Structures are given as C-alpha cells and as structure tokens.
Coordinates of C-alpha atoms in Angstrom, one line a residue:
Chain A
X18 CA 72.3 152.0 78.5
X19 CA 72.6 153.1 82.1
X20 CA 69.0 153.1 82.4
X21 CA 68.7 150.2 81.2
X22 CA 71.2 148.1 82.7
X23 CA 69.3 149.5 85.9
X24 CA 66.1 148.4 85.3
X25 CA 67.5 144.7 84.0
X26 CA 70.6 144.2 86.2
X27 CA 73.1 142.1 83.2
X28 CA 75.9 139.5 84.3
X29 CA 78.7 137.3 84.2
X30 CA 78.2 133.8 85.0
X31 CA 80.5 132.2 83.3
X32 CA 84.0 132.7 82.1
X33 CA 86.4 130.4 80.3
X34 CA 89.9 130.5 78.0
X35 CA 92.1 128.8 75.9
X36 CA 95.5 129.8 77.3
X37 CA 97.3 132.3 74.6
X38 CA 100.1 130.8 72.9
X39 CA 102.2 131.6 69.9
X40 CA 101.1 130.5 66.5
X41 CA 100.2 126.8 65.9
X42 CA 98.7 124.5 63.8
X43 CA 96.0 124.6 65.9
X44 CA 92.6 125.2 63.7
X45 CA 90.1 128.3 65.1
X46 CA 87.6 126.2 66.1
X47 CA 89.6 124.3 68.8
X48 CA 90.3 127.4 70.5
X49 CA 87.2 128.4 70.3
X50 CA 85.4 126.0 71.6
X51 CA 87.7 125.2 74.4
X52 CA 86.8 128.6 75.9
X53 CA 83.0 128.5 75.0
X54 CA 82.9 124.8 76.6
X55 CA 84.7 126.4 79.6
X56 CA 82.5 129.4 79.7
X57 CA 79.2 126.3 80.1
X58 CA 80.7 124.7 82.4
X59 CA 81.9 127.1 84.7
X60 CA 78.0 129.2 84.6
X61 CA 76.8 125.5 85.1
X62 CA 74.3 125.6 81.9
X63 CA 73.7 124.1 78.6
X64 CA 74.8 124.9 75.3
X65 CA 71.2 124.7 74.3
X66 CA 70.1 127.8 76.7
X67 CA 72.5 130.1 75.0
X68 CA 69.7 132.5 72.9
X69 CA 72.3 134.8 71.2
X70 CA 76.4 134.9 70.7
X71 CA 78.9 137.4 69.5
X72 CA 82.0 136.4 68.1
X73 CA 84.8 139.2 68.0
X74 CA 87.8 138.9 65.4
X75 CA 89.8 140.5 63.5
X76 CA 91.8 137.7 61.4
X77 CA 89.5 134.6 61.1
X78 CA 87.5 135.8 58.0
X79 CA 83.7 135.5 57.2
X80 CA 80.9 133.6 59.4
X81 CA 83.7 132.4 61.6
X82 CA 81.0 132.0 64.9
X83 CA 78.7 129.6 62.9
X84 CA 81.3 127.1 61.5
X85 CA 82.6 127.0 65.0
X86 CA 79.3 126.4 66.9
X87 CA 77.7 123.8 64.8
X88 CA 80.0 121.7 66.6
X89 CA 78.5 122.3 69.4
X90 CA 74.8 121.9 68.2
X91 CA 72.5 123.3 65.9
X92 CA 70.5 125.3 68.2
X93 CA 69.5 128.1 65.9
X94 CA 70.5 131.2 68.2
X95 CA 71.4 134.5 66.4
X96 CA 75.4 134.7 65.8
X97 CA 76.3 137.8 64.5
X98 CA 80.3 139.0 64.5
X99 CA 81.7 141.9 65.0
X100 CA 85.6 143.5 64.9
X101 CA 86.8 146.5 66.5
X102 CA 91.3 145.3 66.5
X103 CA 92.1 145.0 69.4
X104 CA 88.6 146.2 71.0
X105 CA 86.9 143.0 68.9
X106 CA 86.6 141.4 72.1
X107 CA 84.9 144.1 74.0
X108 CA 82.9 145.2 71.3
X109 CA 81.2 141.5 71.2
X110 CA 80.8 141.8 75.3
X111 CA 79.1 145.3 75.3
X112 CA 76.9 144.1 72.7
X113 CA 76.0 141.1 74.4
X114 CA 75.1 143.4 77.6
X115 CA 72.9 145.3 75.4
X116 CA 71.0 142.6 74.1
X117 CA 70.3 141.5 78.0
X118 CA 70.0 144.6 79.2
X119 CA 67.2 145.5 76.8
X120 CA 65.3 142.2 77.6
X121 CA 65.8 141.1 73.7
X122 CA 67.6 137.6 75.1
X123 CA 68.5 136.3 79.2
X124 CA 71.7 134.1 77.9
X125 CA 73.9 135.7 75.6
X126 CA 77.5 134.8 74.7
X127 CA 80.3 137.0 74.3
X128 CA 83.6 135.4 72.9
X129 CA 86.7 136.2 71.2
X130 CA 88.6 134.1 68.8
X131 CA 91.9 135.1 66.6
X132 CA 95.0 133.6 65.0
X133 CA 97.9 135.9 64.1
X134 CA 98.2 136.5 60.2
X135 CA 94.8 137.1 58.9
X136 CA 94.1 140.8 59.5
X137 CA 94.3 143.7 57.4
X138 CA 94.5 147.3 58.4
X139 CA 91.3 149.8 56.5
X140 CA 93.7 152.3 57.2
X141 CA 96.4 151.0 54.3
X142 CA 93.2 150.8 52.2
X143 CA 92.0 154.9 52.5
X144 CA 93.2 155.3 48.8
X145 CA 95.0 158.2 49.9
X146 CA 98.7 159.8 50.5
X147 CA 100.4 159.6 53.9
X148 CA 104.3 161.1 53.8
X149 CA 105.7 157.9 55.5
X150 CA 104.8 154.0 55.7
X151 CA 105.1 154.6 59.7
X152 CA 102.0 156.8 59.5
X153 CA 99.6 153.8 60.5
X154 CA 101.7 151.6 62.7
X155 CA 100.9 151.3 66.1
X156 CA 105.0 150.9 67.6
X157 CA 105.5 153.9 66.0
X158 CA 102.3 155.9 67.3
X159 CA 103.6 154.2 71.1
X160 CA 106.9 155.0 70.8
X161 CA 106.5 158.9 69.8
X162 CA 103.8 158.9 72.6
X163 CA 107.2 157.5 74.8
X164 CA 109.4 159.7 74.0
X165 CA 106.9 163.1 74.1
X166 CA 106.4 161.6 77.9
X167 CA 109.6 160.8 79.1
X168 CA 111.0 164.2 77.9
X169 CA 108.0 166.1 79.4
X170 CA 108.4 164.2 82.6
X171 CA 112.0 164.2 82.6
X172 CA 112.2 160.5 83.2
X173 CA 114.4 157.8 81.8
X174 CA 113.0 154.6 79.6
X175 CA 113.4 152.6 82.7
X176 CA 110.1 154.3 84.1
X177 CA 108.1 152.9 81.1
X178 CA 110.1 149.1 81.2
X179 CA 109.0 148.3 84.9
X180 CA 105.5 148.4 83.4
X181 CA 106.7 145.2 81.3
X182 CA 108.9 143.9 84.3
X183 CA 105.2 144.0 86.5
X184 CA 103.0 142.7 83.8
X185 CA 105.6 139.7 82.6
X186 CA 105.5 139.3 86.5
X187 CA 102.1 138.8 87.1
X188 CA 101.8 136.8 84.1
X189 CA 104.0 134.3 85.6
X190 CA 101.6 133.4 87.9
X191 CA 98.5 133.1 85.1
X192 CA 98.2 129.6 83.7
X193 CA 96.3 131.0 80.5
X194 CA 99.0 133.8 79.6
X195 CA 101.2 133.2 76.5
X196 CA 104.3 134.2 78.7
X197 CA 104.8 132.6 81.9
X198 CA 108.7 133.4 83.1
X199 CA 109.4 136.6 85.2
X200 CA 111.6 139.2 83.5
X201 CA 113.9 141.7 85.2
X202 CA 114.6 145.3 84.7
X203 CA 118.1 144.5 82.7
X204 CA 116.2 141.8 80.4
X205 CA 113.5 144.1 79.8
X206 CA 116.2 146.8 78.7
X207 CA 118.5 144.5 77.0
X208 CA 116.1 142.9 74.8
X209 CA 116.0 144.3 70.7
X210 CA 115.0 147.7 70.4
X211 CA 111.7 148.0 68.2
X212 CA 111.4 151.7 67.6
X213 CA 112.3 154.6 69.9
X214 CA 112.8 153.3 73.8
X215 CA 110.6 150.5 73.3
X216 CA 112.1 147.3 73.5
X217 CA 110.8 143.6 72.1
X218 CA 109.4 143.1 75.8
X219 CA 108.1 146.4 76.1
X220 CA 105.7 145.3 73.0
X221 CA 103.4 142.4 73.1
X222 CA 103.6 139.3 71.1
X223 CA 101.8 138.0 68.6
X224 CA 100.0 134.9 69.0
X225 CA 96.4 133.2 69.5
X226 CA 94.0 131.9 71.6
X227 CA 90.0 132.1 72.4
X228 CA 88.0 133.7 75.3
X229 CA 84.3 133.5 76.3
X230 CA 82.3 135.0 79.0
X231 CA 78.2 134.1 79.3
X232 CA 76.3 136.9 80.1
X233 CA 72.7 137.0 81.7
X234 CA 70.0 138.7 83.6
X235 CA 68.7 138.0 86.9
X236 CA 65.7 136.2 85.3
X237 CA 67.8 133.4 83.4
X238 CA 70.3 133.2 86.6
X239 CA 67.4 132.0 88.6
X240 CA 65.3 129.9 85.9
X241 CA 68.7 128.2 85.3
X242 CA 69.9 127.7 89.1
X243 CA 73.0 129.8 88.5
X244 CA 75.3 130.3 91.1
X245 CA 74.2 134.0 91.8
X246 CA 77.3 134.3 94.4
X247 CA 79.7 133.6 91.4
X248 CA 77.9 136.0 89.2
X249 CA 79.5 139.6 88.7
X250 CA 77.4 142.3 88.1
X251 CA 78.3 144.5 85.2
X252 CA 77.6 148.3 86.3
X253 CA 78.9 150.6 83.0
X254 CA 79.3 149.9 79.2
X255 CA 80.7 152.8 77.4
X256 CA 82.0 153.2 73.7
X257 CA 83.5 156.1 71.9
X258 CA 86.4 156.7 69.0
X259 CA 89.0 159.8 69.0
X260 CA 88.5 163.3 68.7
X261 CA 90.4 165.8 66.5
X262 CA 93.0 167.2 69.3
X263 CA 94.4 170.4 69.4
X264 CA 96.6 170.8 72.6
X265 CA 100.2 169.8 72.9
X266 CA 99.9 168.1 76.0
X267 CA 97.5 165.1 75.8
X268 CA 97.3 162.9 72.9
X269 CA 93.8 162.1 71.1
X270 CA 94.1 158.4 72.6
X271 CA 95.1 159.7 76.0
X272 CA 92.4 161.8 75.8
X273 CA 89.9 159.0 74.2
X274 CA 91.1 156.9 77.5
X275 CA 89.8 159.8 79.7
X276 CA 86.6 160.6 78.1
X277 CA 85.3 156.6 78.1
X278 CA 86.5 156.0 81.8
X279 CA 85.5 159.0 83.3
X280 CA 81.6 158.1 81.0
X281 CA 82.1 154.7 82.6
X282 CA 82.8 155.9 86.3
X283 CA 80.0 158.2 85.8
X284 CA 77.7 155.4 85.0
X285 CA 78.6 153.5 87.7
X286 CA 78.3 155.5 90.3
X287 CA 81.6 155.0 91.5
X288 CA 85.4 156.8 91.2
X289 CA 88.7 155.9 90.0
X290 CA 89.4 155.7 93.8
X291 CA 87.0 152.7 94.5
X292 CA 88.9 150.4 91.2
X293 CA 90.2 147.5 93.2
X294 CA 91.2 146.5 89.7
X295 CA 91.8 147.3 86.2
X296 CA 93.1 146.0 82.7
X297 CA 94.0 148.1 80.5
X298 CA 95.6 147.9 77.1
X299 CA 99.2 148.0 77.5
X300 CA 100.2 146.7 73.6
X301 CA 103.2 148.9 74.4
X302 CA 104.5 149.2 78.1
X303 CA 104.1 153.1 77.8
X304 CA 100.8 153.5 77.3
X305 CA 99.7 151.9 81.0
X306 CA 101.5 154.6 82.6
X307 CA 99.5 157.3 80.3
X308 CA 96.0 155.5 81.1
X309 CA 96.7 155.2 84.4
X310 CA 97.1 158.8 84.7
X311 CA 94.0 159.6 82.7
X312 CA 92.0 157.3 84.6
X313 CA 92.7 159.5 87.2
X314 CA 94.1 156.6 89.4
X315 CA 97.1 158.7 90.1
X316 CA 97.5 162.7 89.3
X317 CA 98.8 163.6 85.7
X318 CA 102.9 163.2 85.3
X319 CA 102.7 160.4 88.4
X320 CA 101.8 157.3 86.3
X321 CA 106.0 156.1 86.7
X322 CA 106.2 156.8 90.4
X323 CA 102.9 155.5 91.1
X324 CA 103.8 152.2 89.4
X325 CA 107.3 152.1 91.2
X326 CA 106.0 152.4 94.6
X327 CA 103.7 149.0 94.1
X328 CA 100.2 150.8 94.0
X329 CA 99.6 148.9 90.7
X330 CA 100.8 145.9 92.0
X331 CA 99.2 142.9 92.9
X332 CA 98.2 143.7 96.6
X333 CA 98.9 147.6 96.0
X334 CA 96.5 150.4 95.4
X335 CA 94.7 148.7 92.4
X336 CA 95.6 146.1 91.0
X337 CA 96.7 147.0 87.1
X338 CA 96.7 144.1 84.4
X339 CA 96.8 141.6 87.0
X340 CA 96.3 139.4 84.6
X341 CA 99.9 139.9 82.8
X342 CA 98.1 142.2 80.4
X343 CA 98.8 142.2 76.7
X344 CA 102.3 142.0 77.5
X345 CA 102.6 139.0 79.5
X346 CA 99.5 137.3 79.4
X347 CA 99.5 137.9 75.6
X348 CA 96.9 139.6 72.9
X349 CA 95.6 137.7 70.6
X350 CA 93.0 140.5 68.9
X351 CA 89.5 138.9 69.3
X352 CA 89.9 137.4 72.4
X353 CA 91.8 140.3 74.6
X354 CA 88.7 142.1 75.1
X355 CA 87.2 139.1 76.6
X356 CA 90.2 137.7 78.7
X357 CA 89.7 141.1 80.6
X358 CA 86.3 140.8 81.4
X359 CA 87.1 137.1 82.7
X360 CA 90.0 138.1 84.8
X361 CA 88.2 140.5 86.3
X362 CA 85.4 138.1 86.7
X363 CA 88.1 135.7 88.6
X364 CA 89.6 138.2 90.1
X365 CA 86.1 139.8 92.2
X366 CA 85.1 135.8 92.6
X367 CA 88.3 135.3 94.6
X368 CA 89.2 132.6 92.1
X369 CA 92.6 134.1 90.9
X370 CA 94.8 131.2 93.0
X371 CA 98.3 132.7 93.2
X372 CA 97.4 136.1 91.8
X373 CA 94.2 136.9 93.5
X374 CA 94.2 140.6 94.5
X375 CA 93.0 141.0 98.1
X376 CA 89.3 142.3 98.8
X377 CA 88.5 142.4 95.2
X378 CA 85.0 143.8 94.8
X379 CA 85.3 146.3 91.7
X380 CA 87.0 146.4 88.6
X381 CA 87.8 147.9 85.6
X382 CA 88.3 146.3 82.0
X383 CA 89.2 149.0 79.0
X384 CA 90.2 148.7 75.6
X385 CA 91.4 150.6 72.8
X386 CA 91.3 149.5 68.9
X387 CA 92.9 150.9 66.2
X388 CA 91.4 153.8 64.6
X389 CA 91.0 155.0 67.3
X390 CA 88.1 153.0 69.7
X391 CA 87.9 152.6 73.1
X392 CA 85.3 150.5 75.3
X393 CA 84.9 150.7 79.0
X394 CA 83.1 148.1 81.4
X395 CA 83.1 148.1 85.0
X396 CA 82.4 145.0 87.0
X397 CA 81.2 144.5 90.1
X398 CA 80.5 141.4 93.5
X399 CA 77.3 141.3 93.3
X400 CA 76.7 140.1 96.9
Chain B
X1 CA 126.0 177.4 57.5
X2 CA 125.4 177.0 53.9
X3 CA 124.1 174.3 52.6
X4 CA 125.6 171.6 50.4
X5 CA 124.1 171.0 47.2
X6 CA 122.3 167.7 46.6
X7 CA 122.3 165.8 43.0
X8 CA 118.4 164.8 43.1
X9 CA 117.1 167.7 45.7
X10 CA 114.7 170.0 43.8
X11 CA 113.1 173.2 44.9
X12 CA 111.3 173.5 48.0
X13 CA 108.5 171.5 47.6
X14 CA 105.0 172.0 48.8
X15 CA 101.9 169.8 50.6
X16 CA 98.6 170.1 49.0
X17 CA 95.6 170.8 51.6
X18 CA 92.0 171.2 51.4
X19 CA 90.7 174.1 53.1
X20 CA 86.9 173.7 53.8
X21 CA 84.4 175.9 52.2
X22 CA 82.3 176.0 55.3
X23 CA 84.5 176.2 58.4
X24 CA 88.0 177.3 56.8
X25 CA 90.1 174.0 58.2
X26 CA 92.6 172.3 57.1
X27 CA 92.8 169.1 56.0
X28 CA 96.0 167.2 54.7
X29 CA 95.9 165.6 52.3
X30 CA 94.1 167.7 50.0
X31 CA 92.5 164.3 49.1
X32 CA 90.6 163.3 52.0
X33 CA 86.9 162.4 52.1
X34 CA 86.1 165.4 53.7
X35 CA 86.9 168.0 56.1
X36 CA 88.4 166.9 59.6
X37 CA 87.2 169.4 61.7
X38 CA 83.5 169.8 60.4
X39 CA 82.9 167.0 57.7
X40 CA 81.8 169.5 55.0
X41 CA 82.8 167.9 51.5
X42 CA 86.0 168.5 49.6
X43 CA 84.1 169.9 46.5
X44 CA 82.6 173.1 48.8
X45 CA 86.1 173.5 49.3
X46 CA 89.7 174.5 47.8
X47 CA 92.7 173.0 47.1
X48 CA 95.7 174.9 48.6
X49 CA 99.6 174.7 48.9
X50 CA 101.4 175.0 51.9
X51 CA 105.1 174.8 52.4
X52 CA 106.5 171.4 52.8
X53 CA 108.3 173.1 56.0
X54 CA 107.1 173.0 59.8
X55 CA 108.2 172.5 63.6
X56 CA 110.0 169.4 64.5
X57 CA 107.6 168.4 67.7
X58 CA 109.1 164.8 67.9
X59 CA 111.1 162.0 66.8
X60 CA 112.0 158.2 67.3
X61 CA 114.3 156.0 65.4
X62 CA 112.8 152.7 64.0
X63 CA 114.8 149.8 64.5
X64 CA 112.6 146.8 63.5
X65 CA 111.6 145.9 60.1
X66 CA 108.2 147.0 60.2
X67 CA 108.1 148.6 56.5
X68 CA 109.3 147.2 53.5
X69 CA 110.0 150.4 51.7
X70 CA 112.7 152.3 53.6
X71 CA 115.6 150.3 55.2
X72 CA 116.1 150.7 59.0
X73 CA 117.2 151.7 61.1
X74 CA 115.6 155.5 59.8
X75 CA 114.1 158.6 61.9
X76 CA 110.5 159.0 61.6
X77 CA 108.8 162.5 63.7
X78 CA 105.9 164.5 64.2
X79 CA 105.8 168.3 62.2
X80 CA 103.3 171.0 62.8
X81 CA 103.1 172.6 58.6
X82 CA 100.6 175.1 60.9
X83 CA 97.0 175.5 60.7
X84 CA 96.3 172.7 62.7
X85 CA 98.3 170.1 60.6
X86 CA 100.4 167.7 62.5
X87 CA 101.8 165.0 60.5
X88 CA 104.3 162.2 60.5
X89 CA 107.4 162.4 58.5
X90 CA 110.3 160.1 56.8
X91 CA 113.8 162.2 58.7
X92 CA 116.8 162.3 56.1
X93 CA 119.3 162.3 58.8
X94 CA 122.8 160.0 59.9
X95 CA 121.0 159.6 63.4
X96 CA 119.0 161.3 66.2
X97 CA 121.9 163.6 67.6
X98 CA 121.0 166.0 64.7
X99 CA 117.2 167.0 65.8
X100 CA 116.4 168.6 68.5
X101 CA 112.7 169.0 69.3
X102 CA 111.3 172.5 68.3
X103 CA 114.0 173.0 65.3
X104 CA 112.9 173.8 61.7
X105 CA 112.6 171.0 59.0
X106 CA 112.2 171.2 55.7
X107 CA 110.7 168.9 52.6
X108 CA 113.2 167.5 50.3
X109 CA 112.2 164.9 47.2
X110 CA 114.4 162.6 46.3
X111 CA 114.4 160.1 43.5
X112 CA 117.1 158.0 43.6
X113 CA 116.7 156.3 47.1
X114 CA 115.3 152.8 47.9
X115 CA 111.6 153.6 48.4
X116 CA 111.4 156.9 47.1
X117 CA 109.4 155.4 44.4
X118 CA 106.3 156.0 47.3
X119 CA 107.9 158.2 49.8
X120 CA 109.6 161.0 47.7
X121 CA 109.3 163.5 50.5
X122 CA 111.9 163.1 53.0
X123 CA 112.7 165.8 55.6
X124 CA 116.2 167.7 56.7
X125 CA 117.0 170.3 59.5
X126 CA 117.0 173.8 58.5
X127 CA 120.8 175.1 60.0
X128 CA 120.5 176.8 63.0
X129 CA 116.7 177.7 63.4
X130 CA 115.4 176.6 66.3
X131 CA 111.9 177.7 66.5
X132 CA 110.5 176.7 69.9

C-alpha cells in the first residue's frame, strides 16, 4: 500500500455531508445523496465520472449503495458495500484509496450512510456462553477502561468530562454536528450517569446522517480540471484488529490504537509531533485521553493534563476532534468514518470558518469498530 | 467472618475451559471455535474445570438500562480465574463500597432471581482476602 500510494499519489477532492441529526422520518437515500451531491459539487465533477463507490453501513440492510444511486443515474460503476461498526466509514475510504492507488479506477467514491435502529451485533450471535449480558457492550468495555485509568492515574472523573466539555465545544461551531450548544464542566457532570463515571454527555448520541468524500489520482485531477490546490493528499492507510493482551497495563484497544498509528506514522514519513490535527473516536469521553496517549501525542499517564492545558484545543498543540467528534458532532456508524476524513479535508483546505485550526497542513483521522478494528489515514496539503 | 447461608446458593461452582492440545492455553468458554492464543481446534484439545473463583481486577456500576435481563442499577467487573483468563462478571453486591480492587470473589448460582434463567452465575467477595 505504501508503495503504491507512492508510485500513484491518491486524493481528496471532494468532500460533502448531511449534517447528523437525531432520528427522523427522513428515508436513507435523502441523506445519502445530499452528501454524495455535495461531494460533486464541491470536487467540481459529474456524477457520470465516478468509475467505482463504496458505501459503508452498518444498519441500512442489503444493496443499500445501488437503490440510492439510481437516483442519481444509471451509470453502471462497481458499488460494492462494506461494514466495519463504527469503522464502516473508513473501511469504505481505505478501500476506495486502494482501488486508486493500484490504478484499477481514477474517481472513486467513498461514502457513509446510517439510520439508528437497524444494526445487529455478530457478537450476540457467537452461539456461545458469556457470564454477564454486559460482556459485549461498548459503555461497559469504556467505562471499566475509565475507572482502571483514573485509579492508575490518581485522577478524578472530571479529567475524562472536559474531553466532552471540548468536543461539545467545538461542535458548537460545526454546522453539520448533531449537537450544536456548548456544555460546561457541571452539565457534563450533572447529566445521567450511564455506567461507571461516564455520564449521558460523556457518551455519544445516537442519530443519522450521510458523508461522502471523492477520491482520485493525479491523472483524473488533471483530465477533469480539478482544483489540485483544494486536493489533499492521502499519505498512509493502515488496518488491523486486536491482539490477545497479556499485561495489566494497556488494554488490547489501547494497544490496537498504538500499533495502527504508529503503522500509519511509519508510512507517512512523519511523527505524532508533526499532526496538526486528529479525529479520533471518542464514543465515550475517556477513550480520547487513552488514544491520545498511545498516539504518542503526549507521554503515557499525561493524556488529562495535556487536554487541560489547551494542546488539544482548537489553536493548541493539535488540534483533537475538531470537528466536535462523536460526542458533539455526533456518530451516525456508516458515515463517522467519512465525516473524519472530510473535516480533515476542510480543515488542511483552510475552509473550517469559525473552527479552522491555524497552519493546518497534516492530519490524522482514526477509527476503531467493534470487534475490535481500527483504521488509520493520514492526510496531507498537497501544495 | 462466617458466612451466612443462602436458600438457592449451591456448592462452589466451576467454569468449563478448553485447554489446547497444541500450545496448552486457555480458552473460556470451553465452547469456543478454537483456541485463542494459537487457533488450534477444540477437538485436539480437552475440556477442563476451573474454579469459578479469581482476582477482582475492576468494577463499575451500571446505571442505564442497557440489558433487559438483570435490573439496574447492578456491579459488573473484570476477574482473572488465572491462566490467562480475564473475564467479565455479574457482582452480587448492595453497591460498590464492598469491592475493593485486588480482593477475592467467588461464583455463586442462583435460581430464583430475575434473569438468572441466563445468568445463573453471579459473583460475591470472599471475607477478608485481599489478594493483591
């Protein structure tokens, strides 16, 4: 993959959303194909030129890419779909990277669709005995991680709240995030306990929405007259699942989170030091201050202090979930993988109005699904 | 501090594991697909019992209804059985002031509870053993 995303440089030249919302009445398809007909217009190209799409979800059902884009032409390029949970998204974009990168297609799309209610974990289908219903629930997994951490670290819930109180903050400020008010400290505390420390807004919410990102080589950005300035190069794609973990003191996913970013940097050619900006999956507030520590953007046990002191902010060090993340600007499944690539996108274009994170050159956009999966992507100006 | 008896407790009771024929693992529960260190398949293996006892690593109380079979709020936490086995359990306890991390627990199956039906195996501190 590094190889060949050397010899055929891939990119993103167009990004586009339907804001995430709670649930509606709202069919698939209109989400959808707001963010695909966003994506077009914003690389400046035709639906027609598109050779190959994948759709990620994880609640839609069967065939849900070609029901959706008949209505926007019969074209007869390859659709395939593909689900990782909450990697779906990112799972569709690496795979659309391949297919450039190894000169199979020049204009491939990447998108993520999902409405909340559909999906069904494999892991309450094994056929086989756990000793509690917790044993495959994600608050649960997040809030024992919590609680292991604070107690190691001798630090209070607070630490892992302002993660929420950032996130909700910078989600104020994105017009496609599902929440859009501010929250403080004390409403971040005061809000329902969910299991453990972790309050309601320390979780994220369910809800919907679409993303879509078109991705091409240099070839197809010249044959179509795109915009090269606007076009973000993508350096790294990386994939991997969990490993059996012995040691008390990092967790498989931790350690998951360590192994595909440090792969990622690695392929690059860059360190955690030169990140302008990531976005990371926060589902629960605790798990950005792990990841940030095994991304090595701060040493191990500093993830709370390093988020208290702004580095993470907006402006800071490196800019973390700028975006709102999946607390604040929402995570719909399918799409979240997605939305991070196109923030990012945004974000390096100098298009982020009223969140735009000074000097943003490199970023980058991890995921983790359930099982466990994790997918890495680093994006970068490419002028 | 002896301990009270309890109408539907019976004897200790004890997880079943597989313990692979090639690379001598454990695997809980007995009936998984295959061995979770080295994938070798159950039947070059054997089934074994271990005690339904371990080290209390961690614990959280779950406040949410996220389950439909045990009514919250209840204590769920992680205990090493040994051997590598680290597993979440269902914490028979009035609340999280009685655990301390590192303390013994021990497997109890009870019958007449809500959502025993399922979850027969709930687990209770061992009186003053703290292991770690």
């Amino acid at each position: 993959m590094n190889t060949l995303m050397k010899e055929r440089p891939v990119f993103v030249a167009g990004i586009g959303l339907h804001p995430y919302q709670f649930i509606s009445e709202i069919p698939y398809i209109a989400l959808g194909l707001r963010a695909v007909r966003e994506a077009l217009e914003d690389a400046g190209i035709a639906w027609a030129a598109v050779e190959s799409a994948y759709v990620g979800t994880s609640a839609i059902g069967m065939a849900a890419g070609r029901v959706m884009f008949q209505h926007l032409g019969s074209t007869g390029l390859a659709v395939t779909q593909v689900e990782s949970a909450s990697a779906s998204g990112c799972s569709a974009f690496r795979q659309a990277c391949m297919e450039v990168a190894s000169g199979v297609s020049d204009v491939v799309l990447a998108m993520g669709v999902d409405k909340f209610g559909g999906a069904h974990r494999a892991a309450d289908k094994d056929g086989l005995h756990h000793l509690t219903p917790t044993a495959t629930l994600p608050p649960v997994k997040f809030a024992l991680m919590a609680r292991d951490y604070l107690r190691r670290h001798g630090l209070r819930p607070e630490a892992m709240a302002r993660v929420a109180v950032k996130n909700h903050s910078n989600a104020a400020l994105n017009p496609y995030a599902q929440f859009r008010k501010p929250r403080t400290l004390e409403q971040v505390m005061a809000s329902p306990k969910v299991v453990g420390d972790l309050t309601v807004q320390q979780c994220c919410p369910r809800g919907e929405g679409a993303a879509a990102v078109i991705v091409m080589s240099e070839r197809a950005i010249k044959r179509l007259g795109v915009d090269r300035r606007r076009a973000v190069r993508v350096l790294a794609s990386v994939a991997c699942s969990e490993t059996l973990q012995h040691g008390e003191e990092t967790s498989a996913a931790a350690e998951m989170v360590r192994h595909s970013t440090m792969q990622a940097y690695e392929q690059a050619g860059i360190g955690p030091r030169d990140l302008d900006l990531v976005e990371l999956h926060e589902a629960f507030s605790i798990e950005e201050l792990v990841y940030t520590e095994a991304m090595q953007l701060c040493p191990p046990g500093e993830g709370a202090a390093w988020l208290e002191r702004g580095a993470s902010a907006i402006g800071g060090e490196c800019a973390v979930n700028a975006s709102g993340g999946l607390l604040g600007m929402g995570h719909p499944t399918g799409p979240t993988g997605v939305g991070q690539i196109a923030e990012i996108t945004r974000q390096i274009r100098g298009e982020a109005h009223g969140r735009q994170h000074p000097g943003a050159r490199l970023g980058l956009a991890h995921m983790i699904g359930l099982g466990s999966v994790a997918f890495a992507h680093v994006l970068a100006a490419s002028h | 501090m002896a301990e009270l008896p309890l109408p539907d407790v019976h004897d200790l009771p004890f997880l079943a594991v597989l313990r692979c024929g090639r690379c001598q693992g454990m695997t809980f529960p007995a009936l998984a697909y295959g061995c979770r260190h080295c994938g070798a398949e159950p039947k070059d293996g054997a089934t074994e019992q271990i005690p339904a006892r371990g080290t209390l690593r961690n614990y959280v109380t779950v406040h949410a209804d996220l389950v439909r079979d045990v009514a919250v709020p209840f204590v769920v936490g992680e205990v090493d059985f040994g051997q590598g086995i680290r597993e979440e359990v269902l914490l028979e306890v009035s609340g999280e002031a009685e655990l301390v991390p590192g303390m013994t627990v021990r497997g109890i199956l009870r019958t007449s509870a809500p959502g025993t039906e399922r979850f027969p195996l709930r687990f209770v501190p061992v009186p003053e053993e703290v292991s770690a």
